XYZ file of C-alpha atoms in Angstrom:
183
model
C 0.000 0.000 0.000
C 1.197 3.524 -0.795
C 2.166 5.269 2.453
C 1.279 8.659 0.973
C -2.282 8.014 -0.118
C -5.056 5.508 0.266
C -7.712 4.344 -2.169
C -10.523 5.475 0.139
C -11.148 8.962 1.434
C -11.296 9.533 5.167
C -12.364 12.470 7.310
C -9.666 14.289 9.232
C -10.250 16.901 11.921
C -7.706 19.711 12.236
C -7.186 22.737 14.474
C -5.984 26.049 13.075
C -4.572 28.979 15.025
C -2.849 32.301 14.293
C -1.705 35.247 16.383
C 0.666 37.257 14.169
C -0.120 39.454 11.176
C -3.520 39.227 9.488
C -4.772 36.398 11.686
C -8.135 35.939 9.977
C -6.653 36.247 6.481
C -3.968 33.690 7.303
C -6.539 31.164 8.547
C -8.546 31.699 5.355
C -5.451 31.249 3.185
C -4.440 28.065 5.041
C -7.888 26.603 4.293
C -7.639 27.712 0.661
C -4.228 26.090 0.255
C -5.396 22.834 1.816
C -8.558 22.814 -0.309
C -6.528 23.376 -3.510
C -4.505 20.212 -2.866
C -5.700 17.494 -5.226
C -6.150 14.960 -2.418
C -7.781 17.264 0.168
C -11.233 18.826 0.327
C -12.325 21.150 3.133
C -15.786 19.912 4.139
C -16.754 22.044 7.154
C -15.258 24.862 9.184
C -16.072 26.083 12.669
C -16.672 29.575 13.861
C -13.495 31.491 14.696
C -12.737 32.241 18.346
C -10.323 34.717 19.872
C -8.406 33.083 22.706
C -5.806 33.871 25.330
C -2.336 32.377 24.761
C -1.495 29.173 26.635
C 1.985 28.177 27.790
C 4.076 31.138 26.648
C 1.906 34.089 27.752
C 3.870 37.116 26.483
C 2.273 37.192 23.027
C -0.851 38.447 21.221
C -4.209 36.689 21.432
C -4.936 33.884 18.991
C -7.690 33.262 16.524
C -8.560 29.553 16.647
C -10.858 27.371 14.587
C -11.321 23.777 13.451
C -12.015 22.188 10.081
C -13.004 18.825 8.723
C -11.132 17.595 5.668
C -11.873 14.723 3.310
C -8.600 13.254 2.111
C -7.091 10.246 0.413
C -3.713 11.056 1.967
C -2.338 8.836 4.698
C -2.152 10.712 8.036
C 1.634 11.227 7.845
C 1.337 12.628 4.309
C -1.520 14.929 5.376
C 0.622 16.167 8.260
C 3.438 16.908 5.804
C 1.091 18.971 3.603
C -0.051 20.863 6.705
C 3.565 21.582 7.745
C 4.400 22.781 4.220
C 1.353 25.066 4.341
C 2.559 26.533 7.644
C 5.985 27.212 6.121
C 4.506 28.904 3.018
C 2.461 31.136 5.333
C 5.541 32.248 7.286
C 5.535 29.911 10.295
C 8.804 30.065 12.250
C 9.426 27.654 15.128
C 11.709 29.410 17.593
C 9.720 29.557 20.884
C 7.703 26.522 22.013
C 4.026 27.614 22.184
C 5.221 31.038 21.047
C 3.788 33.521 18.552
C 3.103 32.230 15.053
C 1.579 33.277 11.786
C -0.261 29.954 11.629
C -0.437 26.642 13.442
C -2.117 23.572 11.927
C -2.627 20.497 14.109
C -3.935 17.134 12.956
C -6.322 16.032 15.718
C -8.283 12.965 14.607
C -8.592 10.742 11.548
C -11.729 8.570 11.707
C -10.846 6.936 15.004
C -7.367 5.893 13.908
C -4.801 5.394 16.666
C -1.234 6.100 15.642
C 1.989 6.742 17.529
C 5.055 7.449 15.398
C 8.014 9.787 15.990
C 6.260 12.455 13.861
C 2.570 11.948 14.606
C 0.332 10.808 17.449
C -3.381 10.293 16.795
C -5.618 11.234 18.407
C -3.702 14.419 19.207
C -2.332 13.868 22.745
C -3.317 17.297 24.155
C -6.551 17.838 22.213
C -8.844 17.131 25.193
C -6.896 19.508 27.489
C -7.418 22.646 25.406
C -10.651 24.623 25.408
C -9.386 26.595 22.387
C -9.366 23.301 20.438
C -12.475 21.670 21.912
C -14.903 24.560 21.390
C -14.232 24.939 17.640
C -14.053 21.166 17.283
C -17.521 20.834 18.810
C -18.811 23.154 16.037
C -17.779 20.787 13.248
C -17.823 17.300 14.687
C -19.893 15.008 12.526
C -22.961 13.115 13.653
C -21.205 10.138 11.981
C -18.524 10.241 14.679
C -21.146 9.260 17.278
C -20.443 5.573 16.695
C -16.705 5.987 17.314
C -17.316 7.835 20.561
C -15.438 10.907 19.298
C -18.437 13.231 19.637
C -19.069 12.111 23.240
C -15.380 12.371 24.090
C -15.221 15.993 22.865
C -18.542 16.964 24.484
C -17.555 15.518 27.877
C -14.081 17.070 27.770
C -15.541 20.474 26.858
C -18.002 20.344 29.774
C -15.230 19.477 32.224
C -12.458 21.802 31.043
C -11.367 25.103 32.539
C -10.440 28.082 30.387
C -13.636 28.553 28.388
C -14.030 32.031 29.884
C -10.916 33.120 27.943
C -12.599 32.360 24.617
C -14.884 34.691 22.700
C -16.589 34.355 19.333
C -14.723 36.310 16.660
C -16.749 35.464 13.532
C -19.000 32.658 12.368
C -17.504 32.359 8.888
C -13.925 32.949 7.797
C -13.941 30.663 4.761
C -16.268 31.180 1.830
C -15.436 27.780 0.333
C -18.406 26.148 2.027
C -18.481 26.768 5.742
C -21.254 24.280 6.435
C -21.829 23.917 10.157
C -22.677 20.491 11.489
C -25.766 21.712 13.318
C -24.662 20.264 16.642
């Protein structure tokens, strides 16, 4: 089997964040670049939320959102495309959890568990971060009910601290088809 792509498409959930430059424009461009890839389609996007920084606090506030992608890429190949997109949009990695033009995290791929040197699925800190869980709850599919993903996210969001540091920025940053899941 080709390690870069699969014959069947799968749904992948990603988190997007930005706190330098034109934050909203950068999120939009990241989605556009992903959607233009021949093996990726952006299916749904969340609202955009402005959030306080976590970890390294001496930096501007973030805009955070989530998106659902349909892809035939294997998870490692999808991650590589996401990293290349970050680089094209000016991402520099010099301070852990520091300021960035864009941050793209692969969170979940249809219930797949994976632990390699480059990628852990589900994302190991996804359930600890309100700035990931709130946007994720906007886009999570009813189809993920059977895998328990929806319940996992809902329960984690109810139990997590830090939601008070999150405010709605806009309901639609991407004109490519920001269909909400209706959750």
